[in-house]
Structure formats: structure tokens, C-alpha cells
Short mmCIF file of C-alpha atoms in Angstrom, two decimals:
data_model
loop_
_atom_site.label_atom_id
_atom_site.label_comp_id
_atom_site.label_asym_id
_atom_site.label_seq_id
_atom_site.Cartn_x
_atom_site.Cartn_y
_atom_site.Cartn_z
CA MET A 1 17.44 6.50 -13.00
CA HIS A 2 14.18 6.34 -11.05
CA PHE A 3 13.15 2.67 -11.33
CA LEU A 4 16.00 0.19 -11.24
CA PRO A 5 16.44 -3.53 -11.86
CA ALA A 6 16.83 -5.47 -8.64
CA ASN A 7 18.21 -8.70 -7.20
CA ILE A 8 14.82 -10.29 -6.64
CA SER A 9 14.41 -13.55 -4.73
CA LEU A 10 11.67 -16.14 -5.18
CA PRO A 11 11.15 -19.55 -3.60
CA ASP A 12 11.62 -22.82 -5.41
CA PHE A 13 8.04 -23.45 -6.54
CA SER A 14 8.79 -27.11 -7.19
CA ARG A 15 9.06 -27.41 -3.41
CA THR A 16 6.68 -24.66 -2.36
CA ASP A 17 2.96 -24.14 -2.93
CA ALA A 18 2.73 -20.68 -4.54
CA GLU A 19 -0.86 -20.19 -3.34
CA ARG A 20 0.21 -20.67 0.27
CA TRP A 21 3.39 -18.64 -0.26
CA ALA A 22 1.77 -15.34 -1.30
CA VAL A 23 -0.29 -13.43 1.27
CA ILE A 24 -2.05 -10.07 1.08
CA ALA A 25 -0.58 -6.77 2.33
CA CYS A 26 -0.19 -6.59 6.09
CA ASP A 27 -2.32 -3.43 6.43
CA GLN A 28 -5.49 -5.02 5.07
CA PHE A 29 -8.41 -6.37 7.15
CA THR A 30 -7.02 -4.70 10.28
CA SER A 31 -10.44 -4.83 11.94
CA GLU A 32 -11.10 -8.41 10.83
CA PRO A 33 -8.64 -10.73 12.58
CA ALA A 34 -10.77 -13.67 11.45
CA TYR A 35 -9.46 -13.07 7.90
CA TRP A 36 -5.88 -13.52 9.08
CA GLU A 37 -6.75 -16.52 11.24
CA ALA A 38 -8.29 -18.16 8.16
CA CYS A 39 -5.09 -17.43 6.21
CA ARG A 40 -3.00 -18.95 8.99
CA ASP A 41 -5.18 -22.08 8.95
CA PHE A 42 -4.89 -22.33 5.16
CA VAL A 43 -1.09 -21.94 5.22
CA GLY A 44 -0.54 -24.47 7.99
CA ASP A 45 3.05 -25.72 8.04
CA ALA A 46 3.80 -24.67 4.46
CA PRO A 47 6.41 -21.98 3.68
CA SER A 48 4.63 -18.65 3.40
CA THR A 49 5.25 -14.92 3.41
CA LEU A 50 2.65 -14.87 6.20
CA LYS A 51 5.48 -16.08 8.44
CA MET A 52 7.78 -13.26 7.24
CA ILE A 53 5.43 -10.35 8.01
CA LEU A 54 3.36 -9.03 10.91
CA PRO A 55 -0.27 -8.35 9.94
CA GLU A 56 -1.40 -5.12 11.57
CA ALA A 57 -4.47 -6.93 12.88
CA TRP A 58 -2.06 -8.71 15.25
CA LEU A 59 -0.24 -5.63 16.52
CA GLY A 60 -0.30 -5.56 20.31
CA ASP A 61 -0.79 -9.33 20.50
CA GLY A 62 2.63 -10.65 21.48
CA GLU A 63 4.18 -8.64 18.66
CA ASP A 64 7.78 -8.82 19.96
CA ALA A 65 7.70 -12.61 19.81
CA ARG A 66 6.06 -12.45 16.40
CA ILE A 67 8.76 -10.08 15.09
CA ASP A 68 11.48 -12.40 16.39
CA GLY A 69 9.71 -15.23 14.62
CA THR A 70 9.65 -13.40 11.29
CA ALA A 71 13.40 -12.76 11.52
CA ARG A 72 14.09 -16.44 12.23
CA THR A 73 11.84 -17.51 9.38
CA MET A 74 13.63 -15.22 6.93
CA ARG A 75 16.98 -16.74 7.83
CA ALA A 76 15.60 -20.25 7.50
CA TYR A 77 14.05 -19.51 4.09
CA ARG A 78 17.28 -17.93 2.89
CA ASP A 79 19.09 -21.17 3.66
CA THR A 80 16.46 -23.50 2.22
CA ILE A 81 13.97 -22.27 -0.40
CA LEU A 82 14.71 -18.68 -1.46
CA SER A 83 17.17 -17.89 -4.23
CA GLU A 84 18.04 -14.80 -6.26
CA LEU A 85 17.07 -14.35 -9.88
CA PRO A 86 19.49 -12.66 -12.28
CA THR A 87 19.29 -8.90 -11.79
CA GLY A 88 16.21 -7.54 -13.52
CA TYR A 89 12.51 -6.87 -13.08
CA VAL A 90 9.41 -9.02 -12.73
CA TYR A 91 6.43 -8.21 -14.94
CA VAL A 92 3.19 -9.25 -13.24
CA GLU A 93 -0.40 -9.59 -14.34
CA ARG A 94 -2.88 -9.71 -11.49
CA THR A 95 -6.32 -11.06 -12.26
CA GLN A 96 -8.44 -9.30 -9.68
CA SER A 97 -11.43 -10.72 -7.86
CA ASP A 98 -13.67 -9.01 -10.46
CA GLY A 99 -11.88 -10.78 -13.35
CA ARG A 100 -10.05 -7.72 -14.71
CA VAL A 101 -6.28 -7.88 -15.22
CA ARG A 102 -3.96 -5.27 -13.68
CA PRO A 103 -0.40 -5.22 -15.08
CA GLY A 104 2.61 -4.12 -13.04
CA LEU A 105 6.39 -4.15 -12.98
CA VAL A 106 8.41 -5.04 -9.88
CA GLY A 107 11.79 -3.36 -9.46
CA MET A 108 13.40 -1.01 -6.96
CA ILE A 109 13.63 2.70 -6.32
CA ASP A 110 16.52 4.72 -4.97
CA LEU A 111 15.34 6.11 -1.62
CA GLU A 112 17.37 9.24 -2.33
CA ASP A 113 14.64 10.02 -4.89
CA TYR A 114 11.79 9.60 -2.39
CA ASP A 115 10.52 11.92 0.33
CA PHE A 116 7.38 11.43 2.42
CA ALA A 117 7.49 14.86 4.07
CA ALA A 118 4.61 17.26 3.48
CA GLY A 119 5.41 19.63 0.63
CA ALA A 120 8.14 17.40 -0.82
CA VAL A 121 9.22 18.04 -4.41
CA SER A 122 11.16 14.81 -4.89
CA PRO A 123 10.61 12.70 -8.05
CA ILE A 124 8.92 10.03 -5.95
CA ARG A 125 6.61 11.23 -3.20
CA ALA A 126 3.68 10.33 -1.02
CA THR A 127 0.17 11.10 -2.21
CA GLU A 128 -1.30 11.06 1.28
CA ALA A 129 -0.20 12.45 4.61
CA THR A 130 2.25 10.18 6.42
CA VAL A 131 1.46 9.47 10.06
CA VAL A 132 4.87 9.46 11.70
CA SER A 133 3.55 7.55 14.73
CA ARG A 134 2.91 4.55 12.48
CA ILE A 135 6.55 4.28 11.43
CA PRO A 136 8.30 3.09 14.67
CA PRO A 137 6.48 -0.29 14.85
CA ARG A 138 7.41 -0.95 11.23
CA VAL A 139 11.00 0.15 11.86
CA LYS A 140 11.10 -2.40 14.66
CA ILE A 141 10.17 -5.12 12.16
CA ARG A 142 12.45 -4.00 9.33
CA ARG A 143 15.53 -3.26 11.44
CA ASP A 144 16.43 -6.94 11.89
CA ALA A 145 14.80 -8.24 8.71
CA ILE A 146 17.18 -9.74 6.17
CA TYR A 147 14.52 -9.57 3.43
CA GLU A 148 12.02 -6.98 2.35
CA LEU A 149 8.69 -7.98 0.87
CA PRO A 150 6.92 -5.19 -1.01
CA HIS A 151 3.28 -4.22 -0.98
CA VAL A 152 4.27 -0.75 -2.20
CA MET A 153 2.57 0.20 -5.46
CA LEU A 154 3.85 3.23 -7.36
CA LEU A 155 1.69 5.02 -9.92
CA ALA A 156 2.93 6.29 -13.26
CA ASP A 157 0.80 8.87 -15.08
CA ASP A 158 1.25 7.05 -18.40
CA PRO A 159 -1.88 7.50 -20.56
CA ASP A 160 -0.26 5.86 -23.60
CA ASP A 161 0.91 2.87 -21.54
CA THR A 162 4.48 3.18 -22.77
CA ILE A 163 6.11 1.43 -19.82
CA LEU A 164 4.12 -1.78 -19.44
CA SER A 165 2.44 -2.49 -22.78
CA PRO A 166 5.55 -4.08 -24.40
CA TYR A 167 5.32 -6.92 -21.87
CA ALA A 168 1.57 -7.63 -22.16
CA GLY A 169 0.76 -11.30 -21.82
CA GLY A 170 4.38 -12.12 -21.02
CA GLN A 171 5.15 -12.56 -24.72
CA GLY A 172 8.82 -13.45 -25.15
CA LEU A 173 9.49 -13.38 -21.38
CA THR A 174 10.61 -16.17 -19.05
CA PRO A 175 7.70 -17.36 -16.85
CA LEU A 176 8.33 -17.41 -13.10
CA TYR A 177 5.01 -18.31 -11.47
CA ASP A 178 1.32 -18.71 -12.30
CA THR A 179 -0.93 -19.20 -9.30
CA PRO A 180 -4.29 -18.56 -7.70
CA LEU A 181 -4.13 -16.32 -4.62
CA MET A 182 -5.51 -17.36 -1.26
CA ALA A 183 -8.68 -16.01 0.37
CA GLY A 184 -10.40 -14.86 -2.83
CA GLY A 185 -7.48 -12.73 -4.04
CA GLY A 186 -7.75 -13.69 -7.70
CA HIS A 187 -4.74 -14.89 -9.70
CA LEU A 188 -1.13 -13.79 -10.21
CA THR A 189 1.29 -14.52 -13.04
CA GLY A 190 4.87 -13.28 -13.22
CA TRP A 191 7.64 -13.21 -15.84
CA ARG A 192 11.28 -12.14 -15.69
CA VAL A 193 12.29 -8.93 -17.50
CA GLU A 194 15.96 -8.41 -18.32
CA ALA A 195 18.01 -5.65 -16.67
CA SER A 196 18.83 -4.37 -20.16
CA GLU A 197 15.30 -2.89 -20.24
CA ALA A 198 16.29 -0.32 -17.60
CA ALA A 199 17.27 2.39 -20.12
CA ARG A 200 13.99 2.04 -22.02
CA ILE A 201 11.93 2.15 -18.82
CA ASP A 202 13.79 5.18 -17.51
CA GLY A 203 13.32 6.93 -20.85
CA CYS A 204 9.57 6.34 -20.67
CA LEU A 205 9.45 7.78 -17.15
CA ALA A 206 11.53 10.79 -18.17
CA ALA A 207 9.09 11.51 -21.02
CA LEU A 208 6.26 11.73 -18.46
CA ALA A 209 8.01 14.46 -16.42
CA HIS A 210 6.40 17.89 -16.46
CA GLY A 211 7.14 21.13 -14.62
CA GLU A 212 9.99 22.40 -12.50
CA HIS A 213 9.76 19.63 -9.88
CA PRO A 214 8.05 16.79 -11.73
CA LEU A 215 6.26 14.03 -9.92
CA ILE A 216 7.59 10.92 -11.67
CA LEU A 217 6.10 8.18 -9.48
CA ALA A 218 3.36 8.68 -6.91
CA VAL A 219 2.96 6.26 -4.01
CA GLY A 220 -0.45 4.72 -4.50
CA ASP A 221 -0.23 2.10 -1.76
CA GLY A 222 2.19 1.13 1.00
CA ASN A 223 3.50 4.62 1.78
CA HIS A 224 4.13 3.86 5.45
CA SER A 225 6.21 0.82 4.49
CA LEU A 226 8.20 2.99 2.08
CA ALA A 227 8.58 5.68 4.74
CA THR A 228 9.91 2.99 7.06
CA ALA A 229 12.50 1.95 4.47
CA LYS A 230 13.51 5.60 4.10
CA THR A 231 13.82 6.02 7.87
CA ILE A 232 16.02 2.94 8.22
CA TYR A 233 18.21 4.08 5.33
CA GLU A 234 18.65 7.61 6.72
CA GLN A 235 19.63 6.18 10.11
CA TYR A 236 22.13 3.86 8.45
CA LYS A 237 23.53 6.67 6.32
CA ALA A 238 24.07 8.84 9.40
CA ALA A 239 25.89 6.03 11.19
CA HIS A 240 27.83 4.70 8.16
CA PRO A 241 28.31 7.60 5.71
CA ASP A 242 31.08 5.82 3.80
CA GLU A 243 29.00 2.68 3.21
CA ALA A 244 25.53 4.07 2.56
CA GLU A 245 26.00 4.69 -1.15
CA THR A 246 26.39 0.99 -1.94
CA SER A 247 24.17 -0.43 0.81
CA PRO A 248 21.09 -2.48 -0.18
CA LEU A 249 19.25 -0.37 2.40
CA ARG A 250 19.43 2.58 0.01
CA TYR A 251 16.81 0.91 -2.19
CA ALA A 252 13.29 -0.40 -1.81
CA LEU A 253 11.37 -2.95 -3.82
CA ALA A 254 8.07 -1.79 -5.31
CA GLU A 255 5.62 -2.43 -8.13
CA VAL A 256 4.93 0.24 -10.75
CA VAL A 257 1.35 0.37 -12.04
CA ASN A 258 -0.11 2.62 -14.70
CA LEU A 259 -2.57 5.09 -13.18
CA HIS A 260 -4.67 4.74 -16.34
CA ALA A 261 -4.93 0.94 -16.28
CA ALA A 262 -8.52 -0.06 -16.98
CA ALA A 263 -8.48 -2.50 -14.04
CA LEU A 264 -7.30 0.14 -11.56
CA ASP A 265 -10.08 1.81 -9.62
CA PHE A 266 -9.84 4.33 -6.83
CA GLU A 267 -12.07 3.44 -3.90
CA PRO A 268 -12.67 5.68 -0.89
CA ILE A 269 -11.29 4.48 2.43
CA TYR A 270 -14.12 4.94 4.87
CA ARG A 271 -13.98 5.77 8.57
CA ILE A 272 -15.60 4.02 11.49
CA ALA A 273 -15.76 5.41 15.01
CA THR A 274 -16.12 2.93 17.87
CA GLY A 275 -16.51 3.36 21.60
CA CYS A 276 -19.13 6.03 20.95
CA ASP A 277 -22.83 6.80 21.25
CA PRO A 278 -23.82 6.62 17.55
CA ALA A 279 -26.87 8.86 17.93
CA ALA A 280 -24.97 11.54 19.83
CA LEU A 281 -22.05 11.46 17.39
CA THR A 282 -24.47 11.72 14.46
CA GLN A 283 -26.00 14.84 15.99
CA ALA A 284 -22.54 16.28 16.59
CA PHE A 285 -21.58 15.73 12.95
CA ALA A 286 -24.80 17.36 11.74
CA ALA A 287 -24.00 20.43 13.85
CA PHE A 288 -20.40 20.46 12.59
CA ALA A 289 -21.61 20.26 8.98
CA ALA A 290 -24.03 23.13 9.48
CA ASP A 291 -21.32 25.33 11.00
CA MET A 292 -19.08 24.90 7.97
CA GLY A 293 -21.39 27.10 5.95
CA GLU A 294 -20.10 30.13 7.81
CA SER A 295 -16.45 29.81 6.91
CA GLY A 296 -15.93 26.98 4.40
CA GLN A 297 -14.39 27.80 1.05
CA PHE A 298 -14.89 24.57 -0.88
CA PRO A 299 -17.93 23.12 -2.69
CA ASP A 300 -20.92 21.52 -0.98
CA GLY A 301 -20.79 17.82 -0.20
CA GLN A 302 -22.41 15.02 1.73
CA VAL A 303 -21.59 12.16 4.08
CA THR A 304 -23.77 9.16 4.96
CA LEU A 305 -23.60 8.04 8.57
CA VAL A 306 -24.28 4.34 9.23
CA ALA A 307 -25.25 2.89 12.60
CA GLY A 308 -26.91 -0.49 12.90
CA GLY A 309 -29.55 -0.64 10.19
CA ARG A 310 -30.00 3.14 10.05
CA GLU A 311 -28.40 5.51 7.54
CA ASP A 312 -28.47 9.31 7.68
CA THR A 313 -27.16 11.39 4.77
CA ILE A 314 -26.00 14.83 5.86
CA VAL A 315 -25.46 17.52 3.26
CA TYR A 316 -23.07 20.34 4.15
CA PRO A 317 -22.61 23.72 2.47
CA ARG A 318 -19.26 25.34 1.74
CA ALA A 319 -16.98 22.60 3.00
CA CYS A 320 -13.88 23.11 5.14
CA HIS A 321 -11.93 20.75 2.84
CA PRO A 322 -12.15 19.99 -0.90
CA LEU A 323 -12.64 16.26 -0.21
CA ALA A 324 -15.34 14.66 1.92
CA VAL A 325 -12.70 12.55 3.64
CA GLY A 326 -11.02 15.75 4.81
CA VAL A 327 -14.31 16.98 6.26
CA VAL A 328 -14.80 13.71 8.16
CA ASP A 329 -11.23 13.76 9.47
CA ALA A 330 -11.60 17.37 10.62
CA PHE A 331 -14.69 16.35 12.58
CA LEU A 332 -13.14 13.23 14.11
CA GLU A 333 -10.11 15.22 15.25
CA ARG A 334 -12.50 17.05 17.55
CA HIS A 335 -13.52 13.76 19.17
CA PRO A 336 -10.37 12.10 20.51
CA GLU A 337 -12.51 10.07 22.90
CA VAL A 338 -13.54 7.71 20.07
CA LYS A 339 -11.38 5.13 18.33
CA VAL A 340 -11.12 5.57 14.55
CA ASP A 341 -10.33 2.84 12.05
CA TYR A 342 -10.00 2.88 8.26
CA ILE A 343 -12.25 0.53 6.33
CA HIS A 344 -12.07 -0.71 2.74
CA GLY A 345 -15.46 -1.45 1.15
CA GLU A 346 -19.05 -0.52 1.93
CA GLU A 347 -19.96 -4.08 2.85
CA SER A 348 -17.26 -4.26 5.52
CA LEU A 349 -18.19 -0.83 6.86
CA ARG A 350 -21.88 -1.69 7.20
CA ARG A 351 -21.06 -4.98 8.89
CA LEU A 352 -18.77 -3.31 11.42
CA ALA A 353 -21.21 -0.42 11.94
CA ALA A 354 -23.80 -2.92 13.18
CA ALA A 355 -22.02 -2.92 16.57
CA PRO A 356 -23.95 -0.91 19.20
CA ASP A 357 -21.05 1.47 19.88
CA ALA A 358 -20.05 2.11 16.23
CA LEU A 359 -20.74 4.83 13.67
CA GLY A 360 -19.60 4.47 10.06
CA PHE A 361 -18.90 7.30 7.60
CA LEU A 362 -19.56 6.74 3.88
CA PHE A 363 -18.59 9.30 1.23
CA SER A 364 -17.41 9.78 -2.35
CA GLY A 365 -13.70 9.68 -3.12
CA ILE A 366 -11.15 11.33 -5.38
CA ARG A 367 -11.10 10.36 -9.07
CA LYS A 368 -7.82 8.88 -10.20
CA GLU A 369 -7.28 11.43 -12.98
CA GLU A 370 -7.31 14.13 -10.27
CA LEU A 371 -4.44 12.57 -8.32
CA PHE A 372 -1.26 13.87 -9.99
CA PRO A 373 -2.60 17.44 -10.44
CA ALA A 374 -3.82 17.53 -6.83
CA VAL A 375 -0.54 16.29 -5.34
CA THR A 376 1.56 18.50 -7.60
CA ALA A 377 -0.52 21.58 -6.79
CA SER A 378 -1.12 21.23 -3.07
CA GLY A 379 0.96 18.36 -1.68
CA SER A 380 -0.23 15.27 0.15
CA LEU A 381 -3.89 14.41 0.54
CA PRO A 382 -5.35 13.40 3.93
CA ARG A 383 -4.05 10.05 5.14
CA LYS A 384 -5.96 7.01 3.92
CA THR A 385 -7.83 9.04 1.32
CA PHE A 386 -8.18 6.32 -1.28
CA SER A 387 -7.58 2.68 -1.91
CA MET A 388 -6.53 1.29 -5.26
CA GLY A 389 -9.37 -1.18 -5.70
CA GLN A 390 -11.04 -3.46 -3.19
CA ALA A 391 -9.25 -4.90 -0.17
CA ARG A 392 -8.95 -8.38 -1.70
CA ASP A 393 -7.24 -6.90 -4.77
CA LYS A 394 -4.33 -5.38 -2.86
CA ARG A 395 -0.83 -6.46 -3.71
CA TYR A 396 0.16 -9.87 -2.37
CA TYR A 397 3.67 -10.50 -1.09
CA MET A 398 5.44 -12.68 -3.65
CA GLU A 399 8.89 -11.27 -4.47
CA ALA A 400 11.58 -10.61 -1.85
CA ARG A 401 14.92 -8.80 -1.83
CA LEU A 402 17.90 -9.36 0.46
CA LEU A 403 18.70 -6.35 2.66
CA ARG A 404 21.64 -7.84 4.52
#
């Protein structure tokens, strides 16, 4: 069984403001600490998942004390406001900032079925390259955490919408919450789905399997968090082989979303280089692009470079990578002297590229119908290739699951 019912915990919403409780994924707005400061001001003294996570924008800023604080908060919430639902799933409908509704189903996966290594043939696998150096800080957070909060979103290639459509609108389900989301995140409604649905859900997933090593669920978002869960579990299994099979650490909470959902868009994740001379780096990229014509084997493409109010579109022949993001990454790997960050949204990129030492890279992204064939045929895509929608439409932390 690939997607299991879970012991999901939620706070008592008669004592907790749901809008202040749920906060966006920790890996969003990493270059915009003002976003997180505004969230902190909005939350104030109220219970919130903001106090159970460490936003990546705050990494390096007293993070050890912050991690200790998250662990203390989890224990306090366990004893005061969090309680477990009967084993099952949570069906969610997220009204995005653009007004469209994205359905999903929260449950858990068996980490034995997931592998983030390049070339993996597991039923659940990463769609993008995993940067191993990003895992240790997350391990540090999860190692002492008694709860996990998921921003992992798993994609099912389900064109007939067999998995989620029976729950549309929450008809016949027990409502759990119905709340606006802070900081322009739209709206979220959740209902409880009985554990008895597990066989039907697994049957739907099995019907989607194709080929010798079928990709059942692809990690669309939160792969480094899932890789962290896998790392912790493998370490525990090595140290406690007789206990690993029944340990809560063997599983990870996630939300399954249909790849073909009308509200689900794939957006490119852009790059910005800082600590550079924008004009010189633009010239260097133009030369790099021209050189590709000698040895590249993929179709032509283009990248728009943004610095201040100026934009330069550079067309390259015979690319060194099938995706423009791969071309940009190959170039930036040659320039370790600059700092690279990953930006969601053209507006944010242009704003950040206004800095005198910054150069932004804009390009087209992968289409969502290309994802499963691409991963099945050639393995993981470059890291941070795509984002499922705009930054403000990322999954918010709402549900939790006890790990210890």
C-alpha cells in the first residue's frame, strides 16, 4: 500500500485561531525575511505552526536557539491544544490566491517506498535532484521533533481524477476546519476521510502504474523535507533494527494532489546571482551561450537576464541541456564566486534584481504533462526546476503527526 491512513493531529479550533495556526512552507520567501517578520507580527502570542518550524529565511540567525524553541513548543502543544483524530485521511480544498480550488488528500507514505537517490526506481521518487548538503540542517530540526508538519506534496498522474473526485466539496464527510490563510494565502477547508477508504485509494494508485518500475507518486514539492525524513528513518533503522518496522519514523505525512488538477500550474523557479558585476556576468553568459552551439545536442532556447531596469534576452543554439534551467545552472556552476538563490515569481525576481550587485535569470519551464515521462525516462530533473503554482499558493502547515 503506497498511501496510508495516518494518526493526524489538529488543534482545538474552539481555542485556537486557525488563520494564525497555519503558516506557509518553510522554504518559501527565503530572500524576503520581511514576509516572515510580518507573519510573526500577525501571529503574536497565538498558537501557531510558525513556532513549530524554522523558516529557511532565518537559517544562520540563532538557529540553534530557534530549534530548541520549536521542540519546546511542540511538547507544550501536545499537552494543551493538539489531539489525534481517528486514524484516516484529511481531504482538503485549497482556494488559491487566484480563486481556483486545488483538491488534495493528506495521509502518509511508507519511507521504504521512497528513494531520493539519482536513478531511483522506487514507487515514490524525487522529480528533481536532491542537494545532500541541504539535508543536515533539516535533520537537526527533525531529530528532536515530536511532531512532523508536512509541506510535502505528492503528484499522482490521474487524468480521470479517480482518487480525489469522490470527495469533491466534502459531501458526506466530517468537516474539520474552514479558514482563510494568513498573508494572502487564500483559503483552506478540510474534512475527515475514513481509514476504510485505504483499499479504494490504493486500488486507484495501482491502476495508474505503468512499466517495469512504475512511478506511482512523484514528489512535486518538499523533497528535501521528505529526504530528511528518509535519512532519519534509515539512521534509526540501522541503530534499532528490531524496532524500525513499527516505528512512526518509518512513515511521513504528505498531501497527494492530482497532476491534472485544473488549479495546478507549473511555474519556473528562477535564479538570481548576487555579489556580482551584472554587466560582466551578462557578457559571460552571452559567451557561454554562444559556445554551446559547438557541442550542444538539445534544441535552441533563450534566457532573459534582468539587472536593474534593463533586460537582455539571449538566444542560444543547440543547448547543453534540454531545459533552460539546466543551461542556467551549468553556467552558474562555472561562477562559484557569486551567491545563487532560487526565486518564485517574476515580480519577486525583478524586485530583487534591482539591487546593484544582482543579476536575475528568467526562462520558460517544464510543462506538467512532461513530468512523469521525463522522470521515468531520465531520472531527476535539475534541483528547483519548477514550482507548483505561485509562492503564496504553497502548502500551509495545518496537520501534524506524532513521531515520538
